[in-house]
Structures are given as C-alpha cells and as structure tokens.
Amino acid sequence: MKKLFVLFIALSLCLVNYTAHAAAKNAAGKKTPARQTRALEPPFRSFIVVEANGGKMIDGSNINERRAPASITKLMVAYVVMGRIATGGIKLTDKVTVSKEASKIGGSQVYLKEGEVFTLEDLMKAMMVASGNDAAYAVSEYVAGSKDDMVNLMNAQAKMLGLADTEFHTVHGLPPAKGEKEDKTSCKDLAILAREILKSPKILEWTSIQSDTFRGGKFILTNTNKLLGKFTGTDGLKTGYYSQTGFNIVATARRGDMRFIAVVMGSPSGKIRDSLAMEKLQKAFAQYRMMNVVKKGEVIEQDVFLIDGKYRKMKGVTEKSFLYPMDVDKKGAITKEILLPERVKGEIKEGQRLGEMLIKFEGTMVGKVNIVSPVYVPKANLFTRFIRRLGLNI
C-alpha cells in the first residue's frame, strides 16, 4: 500500500511538470496582442504667464500658436464696450431691447427673450459672469449697431493693440457653422489684451463675481472661472471651451503689489486647465518679488538750462513710479540711463516732458519713465533774454 502511494505522488508530479512545460511552450509560440494604450494627452497646447504691470514674460510655451479662444472672445467685446463708455458714447444705465436674433443664440445663455429690456450693465454682467452668448449678441447689437459692425470694431481694436495673431468672426466665440470662419488668437495676444482690460476696474468687478442673480432674481449667474475662491487673489478674467479647441482660460490674480496673468489654451479638461493655471500662478508668486526701481517725483541730479526761463536752470523729476519683478534666485543688475537735453527753449509748463529715464536689467531695456518739470517756469523778461544771448550768465 505504501509503495502504491509513493508511485501515485511521483506520477502526479510528472503530470504537473508536463502541463507547465506545455503551457510555456504554447505561450512562446504565440504573440501576445499588444495592449492598445492611449497616449496621454498633454495638459495644454500653449500657455503664458506675464507680470501684469510691465508685461514681463515669466514662463510660456507655444505662445504664438493660433487657436480658437471660444468664449474668451467676449473679453474683446467688453474691451470695446468700455472704450465706448469712456468716450461718453454710451452708459451702463442705458436700456437695451433684446432682438429676435439675440434671443436665438444658443450655447451658454441667460435665455433672453425677444422684446425683453435690460440695462447695459445687467447684460454685461450676464456676459462676463455666466458667459451668456445671447447677452454678448444683444450688447454688440446695441453698442455697434449690428453683430458684424461689432466684429469690425473688435478687429480694429486688435490691430491697434498689436495683436498680430488675432482675428475675430463672432462676438461670442461659438464654433463656426459650415462655411464660417473660426475666431483665432494666441496666448501672447490674450495676455496683452488682459493687461489692457485690467485698466477697467468695472470689468474686474464683474469677473470677480462668483454668483449673482439676473432677471429680478429669477435666474442665477454662476461664474465659469472656478479659480475664484479657490486660488488666493484671483479676480478674473474669463474661460472658454468647445470640443474642437479644448479648455481655455485667461486668469489673473493679485497678492500685495504683484499681479500676474496666466493664459492656458487647449487643455483636455477644465480640471487640468485650472490646475495648470494655478500651478503657474503659484510658481510666479513664489519666485518673484516686486522691486520699486523708480519712485514718482524722484529728483534727477542733472541740470537742464532754460534758455528763456525766468530761472536759469532746473532739475526734472520722474513722472511716475516703475516697479519690476525680480527673480529671487537671481541678482541681475538694474541700471538707469538718463536722457536729457542740455538746454530747453521757451516757457516750461508744470509736468512738461523734458527727457526720459531708461531702465535696464542685465543690459536689456525693461522700461522707461518720463522726466518732467516739477513746476511752471515763465519766460524771463525781454531784457534778461537779450543779455543771456550775449553770453552773460544772468
């Protein structure tokens, strides 16, 4: 009995070894189908980070790549509107009647109805907070007369700002229908536009709103910019998306005396886009400190002789302050070059430009500040001017 048991164990082990060998041979003879692994999408197609005050580029990639901005197009609509308001052509309290065409615009909307009346400010808020395409259309018709005329104004402004990569065909940024052209711009151009828009406090006021009401409280406006309340200091500006172009954002945040703008285009998801924008902004705030290079009213220790002035000579002062973001890990030299004429004719008005100061970082010009007269200097009397022309120093 014992011998039979030992024989059974031996036969079992042989069978296991044979089965394993056969399986290994079979596996070696066949090619395992390759796993179809989808390549990870890049977190962006292009991006840029700039310091808002002077425009210094902090970081970026493919900054001139032309892409569709989607709803970010509305930033240029807002810029045109605020320009018209600044010249007194229109007011935010103006009443705007919604047209049939505006009521038919789809996508993100506040469901305007033909014949409804809103103030221009209400519609601007609907456009900038909730990205209402119908609101953008209604605003454009009121401000420019028609959608096409607004597009022309937008392109004219783009040209004036030097936005070489930009062309607009819509006022809302929706994808083009068959036969229509797509809006195009770049991260670099959007950063330039954002810097200009930051000069309008009202736009920042709107874009910093996380939630508000519309149509007498019957409709809730929810901001599409999720960095608000999530990233400290964020107060604008605009997001944009449709499937062909991806997720885009122009974000700006301020902490203390520093403000940065981050533009991200072509992200595969809103979450990735927002994370990247926050990462880039956080890095900029951590890496840079604002240096007060020039103070407003700083006296220039170089005399300017006044040929006709009541006073013989004067010292100019700087017209404004100049701040420059300095990398905390670098100690590059800031230099100032004074450009002033030796002599100036005629009377001198207070604030009159006399010359300029060029500010350079590591030999490259990064800014300039006008040097102006701190006071009014009338002409000297005729006798004094005659004597001076004879070479006498009085």
Tab-separated table of C-alpha atoms in Angstrom:
chain	number	residue	atom	x	y	z
A	1	MET	CA	0.000	0.000	0.000
A	2	LYS	CA	2.841	2.321	0.873
A	3	LYS	CA	4.531	1.603	-2.496
A	4	LEU	CA	1.323	2.414	-4.385
A	5	PHE	CA	1.043	5.789	-2.583
A	6	VAL	CA	4.632	6.749	-3.468
A	7	LEU	CA	4.027	5.792	-7.110
A	8	PHE	CA	0.878	7.962	-7.189
A	9	ILE	CA	2.760	11.024	-5.896
A	10	ALA	CA	5.528	10.571	-8.484
A	11	LEU	CA	3.066	10.307	-11.367
A	12	SER	CA	1.242	13.442	-10.157
A	13	LEU	CA	4.463	15.497	-10.097
A	14	CYS	CA	5.345	14.367	-13.618
A	15	LEU	CA	1.901	15.412	-14.872
A	16	VAL	CA	2.215	18.886	-13.303
A	17	ASN	CA	5.661	19.453	-14.854
A	18	TYR	CA	4.401	18.343	-18.275
A	19	THR	CA	1.411	20.665	-18.139
A	20	ALA	CA	3.550	23.644	-17.119
A	21	HIS	CA	6.082	22.927	-19.872
A	22	ALA	CA	3.348	22.669	-22.498
A	23	ALA	CA	1.786	25.927	-21.385
A	24	ALA	CA	5.125	27.735	-21.524
A	25	LYS	CA	5.830	26.359	-24.997
A	26	ASN	CA	2.410	27.411	-26.206
A	27	ALA	CA	2.911	30.920	-24.826
A	28	ALA	CA	6.303	31.202	-26.512
A	29	GLY	CA	4.817	30.197	-29.840
A	30	LYS	CA	2.103	32.838	-29.768
A	31	LYS	CA	2.432	36.626	-29.809
A	32	THR	CA	0.513	38.322	-27.066
A	33	PRO	CA	-1.687	41.027	-28.604
A	34	ALA	CA	-0.194	44.449	-27.925
A	35	ARG	CA	-2.190	46.461	-25.425
A	36	GLN	CA	-3.754	49.458	-27.117
A	37	THR	CA	-2.570	52.123	-24.696
A	38	ARG	CA	-3.875	55.582	-25.430
A	39	ALA	CA	-1.165	58.228	-25.329
A	40	LEU	CA	-1.631	60.659	-22.517
A	41	GLU	CA	-2.887	63.999	-23.779
A	42	PRO	CA	-0.636	66.969	-22.963
A	43	PRO	CA	-2.030	69.294	-20.280
A	44	PHE	CA	-2.078	72.200	-22.748
A	45	ARG	CA	-1.359	73.243	-26.302
A	46	SER	CA	0.021	76.617	-25.282
A	47	PHE	CA	0.374	78.816	-22.215
A	48	ILE	CA	1.948	82.039	-20.983
A	49	VAL	CA	2.459	83.777	-17.638
A	50	VAL	CA	3.181	87.513	-17.517
A	51	GLU	CA	3.560	90.136	-14.807
A	52	ALA	CA	0.605	92.447	-15.326
A	53	ASN	CA	2.176	95.834	-14.611
A	54	GLY	CA	5.100	95.805	-17.016
A	55	GLY	CA	4.246	92.783	-19.138
A	56	LYS	CA	7.386	90.802	-18.307
A	57	MET	CA	7.004	87.222	-19.516
A	58	ILE	CA	7.637	84.804	-16.675
A	59	ASP	CA	7.012	81.488	-18.426
A	60	GLY	CA	5.420	80.162	-21.576
A	61	SER	CA	5.220	77.587	-24.355
A	62	ASN	CA	3.958	77.943	-27.941
A	63	ILE	CA	2.897	81.482	-27.048
A	64	ASN	CA	2.192	82.474	-30.676
A	65	GLU	CA	0.241	79.355	-31.647
A	66	ARG	CA	-3.058	80.498	-33.147
A	67	ARG	CA	-6.040	78.781	-31.573
A	68	ALA	CA	-9.764	79.368	-31.168
A	69	PRO	CA	-10.381	81.168	-27.847
A	70	ALA	CA	-14.067	80.114	-27.599
A	71	SER	CA	-15.902	82.302	-25.043
A	72	ILE	CA	-12.727	84.230	-24.204
A	73	THR	CA	-13.708	86.199	-27.331
A	74	LYS	CA	-16.081	88.097	-25.032
A	75	LEU	CA	-13.084	89.845	-23.435
A	76	MET	CA	-12.655	91.861	-26.617
A	77	VAL	CA	-16.386	92.654	-26.684
A	78	ALA	CA	-16.041	94.001	-23.125
A	79	TYR	CA	-12.947	95.998	-24.101
A	80	VAL	CA	-14.794	97.667	-26.992
A	81	VAL	CA	-17.796	98.434	-24.777
A	82	MET	CA	-15.692	100.035	-22.046
A	83	GLY	CA	-13.921	102.111	-24.672
A	84	ARG	CA	-17.255	103.467	-25.894
A	85	ILE	CA	-18.308	104.212	-22.322
A	86	ALA	CA	-15.033	106.050	-21.671
A	87	THR	CA	-15.704	108.385	-24.599
A	88	GLY	CA	-19.231	109.108	-23.383
A	89	GLY	CA	-20.967	107.405	-26.311
A	90	ILE	CA	-22.975	105.066	-24.111
A	91	LYS	CA	-23.689	104.466	-20.412
A	92	LEU	CA	-24.102	101.334	-18.321
A	93	THR	CA	-27.572	102.573	-17.336
A	94	ASP	CA	-28.749	102.575	-20.960
A	95	LYS	CA	-31.752	100.348	-21.707
A	96	VAL	CA	-31.182	97.561	-24.230
A	97	THR	CA	-34.066	95.805	-26.010
A	98	VAL	CA	-33.358	92.189	-26.946
A	99	SER	CA	-33.708	91.452	-30.663
A	100	LYS	CA	-35.085	88.310	-32.273
A	101	GLU	CA	-31.582	87.378	-33.456
A	102	ALA	CA	-30.081	87.715	-29.961
A	103	SER	CA	-32.809	85.531	-28.468
A	104	LYS	CA	-31.906	82.687	-30.825
A	105	ILE	CA	-28.224	82.395	-29.852
A	106	GLY	CA	-27.511	79.036	-28.228
A	107	GLY	CA	-24.734	77.556	-26.117
A	108	SER	CA	-24.146	79.187	-22.741
A	109	GLN	CA	-27.001	81.637	-22.347
A	110	VAL	CA	-29.277	83.516	-19.985
A	111	TYR	CA	-32.324	82.705	-22.142
A	112	LEU	CA	-33.099	86.185	-23.394
A	113	LYS	CA	-36.498	86.650	-24.997
A	114	GLU	CA	-37.277	88.946	-27.900
A	115	GLY	CA	-38.523	92.299	-26.639
A	116	GLU	CA	-37.132	91.970	-23.097
A	117	VAL	CA	-35.406	95.108	-21.804
A	118	PHE	CA	-32.316	95.158	-19.593
A	119	THR	CA	-29.731	97.741	-18.636
A	120	LEU	CA	-26.437	97.501	-20.463
A	121	GLU	CA	-24.751	96.697	-17.137
A	122	ASP	CA	-27.090	93.765	-16.493
A	123	LEU	CA	-26.237	92.305	-19.892
A	124	MET	CA	-22.519	92.933	-19.416
A	125	LYS	CA	-22.680	91.084	-16.111
A	126	ALA	CA	-24.545	88.196	-17.758
A	127	MET	CA	-21.881	88.071	-20.464
A	128	MET	CA	-18.833	88.287	-18.183
A	129	VAL	CA	-20.045	86.183	-15.240
A	130	ALA	CA	-22.179	83.469	-16.836
A	131	SER	CA	-20.657	83.771	-20.345
A	132	GLY	CA	-24.079	84.385	-21.907
A	133	ASN	CA	-23.743	84.158	-25.676
A	134	ASP	CA	-27.145	85.740	-26.142
A	135	ALA	CA	-26.134	88.595	-23.841
A	136	ALA	CA	-22.947	89.151	-25.863
A	137	TYR	CA	-25.001	89.349	-29.053
A	138	ALA	CA	-27.507	91.793	-27.559
A	139	VAL	CA	-24.710	94.000	-26.191
A	140	SER	CA	-22.957	94.002	-29.566
A	141	GLU	CA	-26.078	94.997	-31.469
A	142	TYR	CA	-26.728	97.873	-29.080
A	143	VAL	CA	-23.165	99.193	-28.947
A	144	ALA	CA	-22.163	98.803	-32.593
A	145	GLY	CA	-25.499	98.598	-34.438
A	146	SER	CA	-25.059	95.013	-35.557
A	147	LYS	CA	-23.047	91.877	-34.875
A	148	ASP	CA	-20.930	92.421	-37.998
A	149	ASP	CA	-20.156	96.006	-37.072
A	150	MET	CA	-19.057	94.884	-33.604
A	151	VAL	CA	-16.768	92.277	-35.149
A	152	ASN	CA	-15.216	95.036	-37.255
A	153	LEU	CA	-14.653	97.142	-34.136
A	154	MET	CA	-13.118	94.157	-32.350
A	155	ASN	CA	-10.667	93.544	-35.174
A	156	ALA	CA	-9.815	97.238	-35.355
A	157	GLN	CA	-9.025	97.242	-31.636
A	158	ALA	CA	-6.952	94.078	-32.027
A	159	LYS	CA	-4.905	95.821	-34.710
A	160	MET	CA	-4.427	98.925	-32.546
A	161	LEU	CA	-3.182	96.772	-29.671
A	162	GLY	CA	-0.744	94.966	-31.957
A	163	LEU	CA	-2.429	91.575	-31.626
A	164	ALA	CA	-0.738	90.031	-34.647
A	165	ASP	CA	-2.136	86.520	-34.133
A	166	THR	CA	-5.756	87.590	-33.640
A	167	GLU	CA	-8.830	87.753	-35.861
A	168	PHE	CA	-12.467	87.715	-34.797
A	169	HIS	CA	-15.507	86.498	-36.707
A	170	THR	CA	-18.009	86.227	-33.840
A	171	VAL	CA	-18.964	88.200	-30.733
A	172	HIS	CA	-19.468	85.139	-28.534
A	173	GLY	CA	-16.822	82.585	-29.534
A	174	LEU	CA	-19.156	79.751	-30.558
A	175	PRO	CA	-17.719	77.205	-33.023
A	176	PRO	CA	-18.260	78.174	-36.662
A	177	ALA	CA	-21.095	76.755	-38.710
A	178	LYS	CA	-20.343	75.281	-42.122
A	179	GLY	CA	-18.780	77.914	-44.353
A	180	GLU	CA	-17.976	80.267	-41.450
A	181	LYS	CA	-14.528	81.169	-40.155
A	182	GLU	CA	-13.218	80.454	-36.675
A	183	ASP	CA	-12.046	83.097	-34.226
A	184	LYS	CA	-8.268	82.901	-33.791
A	185	THR	CA	-5.814	84.288	-31.262
A	186	SER	CA	-2.771	83.270	-29.215
A	187	CYS	CA	-1.702	83.149	-25.593
A	188	LYS	CA	0.594	86.103	-26.173
A	189	ASP	CA	-2.175	88.232	-27.680
A	190	LEU	CA	-4.624	87.327	-24.918
A	191	ALA	CA	-2.076	88.353	-22.290
A	192	ILE	CA	-1.709	91.749	-23.992
A	193	LEU	CA	-5.497	92.143	-24.134
A	194	ALA	CA	-5.805	91.139	-20.478
A	195	ARG	CA	-3.283	93.806	-19.440
A	196	GLU	CA	-5.386	96.422	-21.211
A	197	ILE	CA	-8.611	95.140	-19.688
A	198	LEU	CA	-7.104	95.400	-16.202
A	199	LYS	CA	-7.194	99.170	-16.676
A	200	SER	CA	-11.005	98.932	-16.426
A	201	PRO	CA	-11.923	98.328	-12.764
A	202	LYS	CA	-15.528	97.648	-13.744
A	203	ILE	CA	-14.597	94.586	-15.772
A	204	LEU	CA	-12.619	93.224	-12.830
A	205	GLU	CA	-15.611	93.893	-10.618
A	206	TRP	CA	-17.788	91.718	-12.874
A	207	THR	CA	-15.261	88.930	-13.422
A	208	SER	CA	-14.621	88.589	-9.684
A	209	ILE	CA	-18.290	87.726	-9.020
A	210	GLN	CA	-18.733	84.036	-8.217
A	211	SER	CA	-22.535	84.071	-8.216
A	212	ASP	CA	-25.247	86.669	-8.779
A	213	THR	CA	-28.832	86.997	-9.933
A	214	PHE	CA	-30.394	88.085	-13.202
A	215	ARG	CA	-33.903	88.895	-14.390
A	216	GLY	CA	-35.032	90.125	-10.983
A	217	GLY	CA	-33.593	87.179	-9.099
A	218	LYS	CA	-35.286	84.518	-11.256
A	219	PHE	CA	-32.018	83.392	-12.877
A	220	ILE	CA	-28.714	82.595	-11.143
A	221	LEU	CA	-25.473	83.707	-12.790
A	222	THR	CA	-22.652	81.301	-11.949
A	223	ASN	CA	-19.098	82.205	-12.901
A	224	THR	CA	-17.369	79.708	-15.164
A	225	ASN	CA	-13.980	80.648	-13.658
A	226	LYS	CA	-13.507	78.121	-10.851
A	227	LEU	CA	-10.235	79.706	-9.691
A	228	LEU	CA	-12.343	82.319	-7.910
A	229	GLY	CA	-12.377	81.468	-4.227
A	230	LYS	CA	-10.013	78.569	-4.904
A	231	PHE	CA	-6.766	80.390	-5.665
A	232	THR	CA	-5.989	83.324	-3.376
A	233	GLY	CA	-6.089	86.705	-5.102
A	234	THR	CA	-7.966	85.608	-8.236
A	235	ASP	CA	-10.382	88.231	-9.578
A	236	GLY	CA	-10.738	87.399	-13.264
A	237	LEU	CA	-10.939	87.061	-16.121
A	238	LYS	CA	-12.610	84.516	-18.476
A	239	THR	CA	-12.842	80.871	-19.525
A	240	GLY	CA	-13.722	79.355	-22.880
A	241	TYR	CA	-14.439	75.902	-24.270
A	242	TYR	CA	-15.774	73.901	-27.159
A	243	SER	CA	-14.748	70.419	-28.211
A	244	GLN	CA	-12.578	71.312	-31.203
A	245	THR	CA	-10.395	73.803	-29.339
A	246	GLY	CA	-10.322	72.396	-25.803
A	247	PHE	CA	-10.467	74.183	-22.478
A	248	ASN	CA	-9.021	77.723	-22.295
A	249	ILE	CA	-8.620	80.321	-19.565
A	250	VAL	CA	-7.299	83.827	-19.029
A	251	ALA	CA	-6.770	84.064	-15.278
A	252	THR	CA	-5.376	86.883	-13.190
A	253	ALA	CA	-4.551	87.099	-9.505
A	254	ARG	CA	-3.143	89.783	-7.249
A	255	ARG	CA	-1.244	89.415	-3.996
A	256	GLY	CA	0.153	92.536	-2.375
A	257	ASP	CA	1.848	94.669	-5.022
A	258	MET	CA	2.181	91.827	-7.519
A	259	ARG	CA	-0.314	90.756	-10.168
A	260	PHE	CA	0.173	88.003	-12.707
A	261	ILE	CA	-1.810	86.863	-15.734
A	262	ALA	CA	-1.862	83.216	-16.812
A	263	VAL	CA	-3.295	82.114	-20.151
A	264	VAL	CA	-3.794	78.407	-20.887
A	265	MET	CA	-5.188	77.119	-24.177
A	266	GLY	CA	-6.083	73.672	-25.476
A	267	SER	CA	-6.294	71.651	-22.259
A	268	PRO	CA	-8.125	68.293	-22.437
A	269	SER	CA	-10.335	69.081	-19.422
A	270	GLY	CA	-11.396	72.005	-17.274
A	271	LYS	CA	-9.798	70.422	-14.218
A	272	ILE	CA	-6.420	70.049	-15.937
A	273	ARG	CA	-6.629	73.594	-17.314
A	274	ASP	CA	-7.425	75.087	-13.907
A	275	SER	CA	-4.744	73.060	-12.127
A	276	LEU	CA	-2.129	74.170	-14.635
A	277	ALA	CA	-3.133	77.834	-14.364
A	278	MET	CA	-2.964	77.685	-10.569
A	279	GLU	CA	0.378	75.884	-10.650
A	280	LYS	CA	1.893	78.520	-12.947
A	281	LEU	CA	0.495	81.432	-10.939
A	282	GLN	CA	1.665	79.935	-7.647
A	283	LYS	CA	5.163	79.442	-9.039
A	284	ALA	CA	5.270	83.061	-10.229
A	285	PHE	CA	4.203	84.437	-6.843
A	286	ALA	CA	6.770	82.245	-5.082
A	287	GLN	CA	9.615	83.034	-7.464
A	288	TYR	CA	9.289	86.807	-7.899
A	289	ARG	CA	9.306	89.899	-5.728
A	290	MET	CA	8.401	93.404	-6.879
A	291	MET	CA	11.272	95.870	-6.788
A	292	ASN	CA	10.499	99.601	-6.636
A	293	VAL	CA	13.104	100.749	-9.143
A	294	VAL	CA	11.883	104.343	-9.561
A	295	LYS	CA	9.668	106.418	-7.273
A	296	LYS	CA	7.300	109.043	-8.613
A	297	GLY	CA	8.715	112.551	-8.139
A	298	GLU	CA	12.298	111.336	-7.780
A	299	VAL	CA	14.657	114.284	-8.408
A	300	ILE	CA	17.122	113.826	-11.266
A	301	GLU	CA	20.504	115.218	-10.290
A	302	GLN	CA	21.255	116.701	-13.699
A	303	ASP	CA	20.617	120.344	-14.529
A	304	VAL	CA	18.681	121.450	-17.578
A	305	PHE	CA	19.482	125.018	-18.631
A	306	LEU	CA	16.493	127.187	-19.515
A	307	ILE	CA	17.327	129.488	-22.401
A	308	ASP	CA	14.256	131.687	-21.980
A	309	GLY	CA	13.096	130.790	-18.477
A	310	LYS	CA	12.762	133.122	-15.522
A	311	TYR	CA	15.037	130.692	-13.710
A	312	ARG	CA	18.393	129.855	-15.238
A	313	LYS	CA	18.227	126.112	-14.715
A	314	MET	CA	16.125	123.387	-13.151
A	315	LYS	CA	16.140	119.738	-12.166
A	316	GLY	CA	13.483	117.417	-13.556
A	317	VAL	CA	11.593	114.721	-11.646
A	318	THR	CA	10.260	111.306	-12.596
A	319	GLU	CA	6.675	111.327	-13.856
A	320	LYS	CA	5.671	108.005	-12.289
A	321	SER	CA	6.947	105.044	-10.336
A	322	PHE	CA	8.382	101.973	-12.013
A	323	LEU	CA	8.113	98.518	-10.464
A	324	TYR	CA	9.938	95.482	-11.791
A	325	PRO	CA	9.503	91.803	-10.856
A	326	MET	CA	12.825	90.338	-9.746
A	327	ASP	CA	13.568	86.620	-9.618
A	328	VAL	CA	14.519	85.890	-6.011
A	329	ASP	CA	17.151	83.414	-7.227
A	330	LYS	CA	18.901	85.960	-9.444
A	331	LYS	CA	20.836	89.081	-8.625
A	332	GLY	CA	20.984	90.775	-12.004
A	333	ALA	CA	21.890	94.443	-12.072
A	334	ILE	CA	19.294	97.169	-12.649
A	335	THR	CA	20.746	100.278	-14.294
A	336	LYS	CA	19.209	103.649	-15.154
A	337	GLU	CA	20.183	105.767	-18.134
A	338	ILE	CA	19.211	109.477	-18.087
A	339	LEU	CA	18.424	111.138	-21.411
A	340	LEU	CA	18.045	114.923	-21.021
A	341	PRO	CA	18.799	117.861	-23.307
A	342	GLU	CA	21.330	120.408	-22.094
A	343	ARG	CA	19.032	123.338	-22.889
A	344	VAL	CA	15.302	123.936	-23.341
A	345	LYS	CA	13.673	126.969	-25.017
A	346	GLY	CA	10.530	128.870	-24.129
A	347	GLU	CA	8.364	128.739	-21.027
A	348	ILE	CA	8.192	125.472	-19.135
A	349	LYS	CA	4.817	124.090	-18.101
A	350	GLU	CA	4.373	122.064	-14.956
A	351	GLY	CA	4.524	118.395	-15.916
A	352	GLN	CA	6.134	119.173	-19.278
A	353	ARG	CA	8.271	116.322	-20.579
A	354	LEU	CA	11.965	117.180	-20.506
A	355	GLY	CA	13.507	113.792	-21.217
A	356	GLU	CA	13.337	110.187	-20.081
A	357	MET	CA	14.948	107.572	-17.908
A	358	LEU	CA	15.689	104.185	-19.464
A	359	ILE	CA	15.612	101.242	-17.046
A	360	LYS	CA	17.721	98.234	-17.985
A	361	PHE	CA	18.061	94.773	-16.467
A	362	GLU	CA	21.286	92.952	-17.318
A	363	GLY	CA	21.772	95.364	-20.219
A	364	THR	CA	18.284	94.906	-21.735
A	365	MET	CA	15.768	97.742	-21.553
A	366	VAL	CA	12.759	96.733	-19.491
A	367	GLY	CA	11.020	100.080	-19.174
A	368	LYS	CA	11.217	103.839	-19.299
A	369	VAL	CA	9.886	106.756	-17.288
A	370	ASN	CA	9.414	110.335	-18.455
A	371	ILE	CA	11.369	113.080	-16.727
A	372	VAL	CA	9.159	116.131	-16.317
A	373	SER	CA	9.240	119.648	-14.936
A	374	PRO	CA	8.026	119.826	-11.313
A	375	VAL	CA	6.937	123.474	-11.662
A	376	TYR	CA	5.793	126.112	-14.110
A	377	VAL	CA	8.623	128.389	-15.273
A	378	PRO	CA	7.506	131.501	-17.207
A	379	LYS	CA	9.734	133.246	-19.704
A	380	ALA	CA	12.180	135.797	-18.377
A	381	ASN	CA	11.646	139.403	-19.434
A	382	LEU	CA	12.919	140.577	-22.794
A	383	PHE	CA	15.995	142.354	-21.341
A	384	THR	CA	17.135	139.249	-19.440
A	385	ARG	CA	16.753	137.061	-22.502
A	386	PHE	CA	18.725	139.572	-24.615
A	387	ILE	CA	21.564	139.643	-22.098
A	388	ARG	CA	21.684	135.846	-21.967
A	389	ARG	CA	22.022	135.701	-25.723
A	390	LEU	CA	25.062	137.888	-25.404
A	391	GLY	CA	26.571	135.149	-23.277
A	392	LEU	CA	26.139	136.761	-19.879
A	393	ASN	CA	25.010	134.370	-17.195
A	394	ILE	CA	22.030	136.006	-15.500
